[in-house]
PDB file of C-alpha atoms in Angstrom:
ATOM      1  CA  MET A   1      44.863  74.557 210.751  1.00 68.00           C
ATOM      2  CA  GLY A   2      48.211  75.376 209.948  1.00 81.00           C
ATOM      3  CA  ASP A   3      49.609  76.783 206.837  1.00 88.00           C
ATOM      4  CA  ILE A   4      50.176  74.527 203.308  1.00 88.00           C
ATOM      5  CA  VAL A   5      53.893  74.224 202.787  1.00 88.00           C
ATOM      6  CA  ASN A   6      54.745  73.253 199.348  1.00 93.00           C
ATOM      7  CA  LEU A   7      57.878  70.489 200.395  1.00 95.00           C
ATOM      8  CA  ARG A   8      59.564  71.043 196.803  1.00 96.00           C
ATOM      9  CA  MET A   9      60.271  74.765 197.672  1.00 95.00           C
ATOM     10  CA  ALA A  10      61.151  73.848 201.213  1.00 94.00           C
ATOM     11  CA  ARG A  11      63.733  71.358 200.196  1.00 96.00           C
ATOM     12  CA  LYS A  12      65.445  73.931 197.792  1.00 97.00           C
ATOM     13  CA  ARG A  13      65.218  76.380 200.188  1.00 96.00           C
ATOM     14  CA  LYS A  14      66.860  74.004 202.626  1.00 97.00           C
ATOM     15  CA  ALA A  15      69.793  72.975 200.093  1.00 97.00           C
ATOM     16  CA  ARG A  16      70.475  76.667 199.416  1.00 97.00           C
ATOM     17  CA  ALA A  17      70.844  77.478 202.643  1.00 97.00           C
ATOM     18  CA  GLY A  18      72.876  74.672 203.211  1.00 97.00           C
ATOM     19  CA  ARG A  19      75.144  75.612 200.388  1.00 97.00           C
ATOM     20  CA  GLU A  20      75.459  79.256 201.496  1.00 96.00           C
ATOM     21  CA  GLN A  21      76.609  78.453 204.713  1.00 96.00           C
ATOM     22  CA  GLU A  22      79.292  75.994 203.385  1.00 95.00           C
ATOM     23  CA  ALA A  23      80.332  78.732 201.123  1.00 93.00           C
ATOM     24  CA  GLU A  24      80.542  80.962 204.182  1.00 92.00           C
ATOM     25  CA  GLN A  25      82.781  78.826 205.778  1.00 91.00           C
ATOM     26  CA  ASN A  26      85.127  78.278 202.796  1.00 89.00           C
ATOM     27  CA  ARG A  27      85.621  81.659 202.361  1.00 87.00           C
ATOM     28  CA  ALA A  28      86.663  82.314 206.055  1.00 84.00           C
ATOM     29  CA  LEU A  29      89.147  79.426 205.560  1.00 84.00           C
ATOM     30  CA  HIS A  30      90.363  79.924 202.135  1.00 85.00           C
ATOM     31  CA  GLY A  31      89.196  83.099 200.777  1.00 82.00           C
ATOM     32  CA  ARG A  32      91.731  85.588 199.790  1.00 84.00           C
ATOM     33  CA  SER A  33      91.467  88.353 197.135  1.00 82.00           C
ATOM     34  CA  ARG A  34      92.984  88.342 193.953  1.00 86.00           C
ATOM     35  CA  ALA A  35      95.189  91.613 194.736  1.00 90.00           C
ATOM     36  CA  GLU A  36      96.376  89.643 198.121  1.00 89.00           C
ATOM     37  CA  SER A  37      97.365  86.478 195.840  1.00 86.00           C
ATOM     38  CA  LYS A  38      99.372  88.358 193.270  1.00 93.00           C
ATOM     39  CA  ASN A  39     101.301  90.649 195.983  1.00 93.00           C
ATOM     40  CA  ASP A  40     102.130  87.322 197.733  1.00 91.00           C
ATOM     41  CA  ARG A  41     103.415  86.028 194.635  1.00 93.00           C
ATOM     42  CA  GLN A  42     105.548  88.920 193.643  1.00 96.00           C
ATOM     43  CA  ILE A  43     107.163  88.802 197.200  1.00 96.00           C
ATOM     44  CA  ALA A  44     108.075  85.279 196.580  1.00 94.00           C
ATOM     45  CA  GLU A  45     109.381  85.813 193.249  1.00 95.00           C
ATOM     46  CA  LYS A  46     111.165  88.943 194.323  1.00 96.00           C
ATOM     47  CA  ALA A  47     112.807  86.921 197.173  1.00 95.00           C
ATOM     48  CA  ALA A  48     113.708  84.090 194.976  1.00 93.00           C
ATOM     49  CA  LYS A  49     115.300  86.277 192.488  1.00 93.00           C
ATOM     50  CA  PHE A  50     117.289  88.321 194.975  1.00 93.00           C
ATOM     51  CA  ILE A  51     118.853  84.892 196.347  1.00 91.00           C
ATOM     52  CA  ASP A  52     119.852  83.949 192.753  1.00 89.00           C
ATOM     53  CA  GLY A  53     121.410  87.132 192.360  1.00 86.00           C
ATOM     54  CA  HIS A  54     123.443  86.596 195.571  1.00 85.00           C
ATOM     55  CA  ARG A  55     124.651  83.326 194.557  1.00 82.00           C
ATOM     56  CA  LEU A  56     128.593  82.432 194.784  1.00 81.00           C
ATOM     57  CA  SER A  57     128.575  80.409 191.729  1.00 77.00           C
ATOM     58  CA  PRO A  58     125.799  79.826 188.944  1.00 68.00           C
ATOM     59  CA  PRO A  59     123.497  76.707 189.698  1.00 65.00           C
ATOM     60  CA  THR A  60     124.527  73.535 188.591  1.00 72.00           C
ATOM     61  CA  GLU A  61     122.481  70.452 187.476  1.00 72.00           C
ATOM     62  CA  GLY A  62     123.069  68.647 190.849  1.00 64.00           C
ATOM     63  CA  ASP A  63     121.301  71.737 192.629  1.00 59.00           C
ATOM     64  CA  GLY A  64     117.947  70.402 191.643  1.00 57.00           C
ATOM     65  CA  LYS A  65     116.986  73.479 189.471  1.00 52.00           C
TER      66      LYS A  65
END
């Protein structure tokens, strides 16, 4: 005779495994640490300041800013 299986617990275990697999995929696709995000943001801000500092004339309202 086979082992007795609690179906409620089996369903929960299967759902938990599915959520964990989906989370792993999302971490691989979108996961970046806070330090990486902060570093990229600082590089972008520095580049924007550099470009703005080297403009020949101040921005006007027609420039979209």
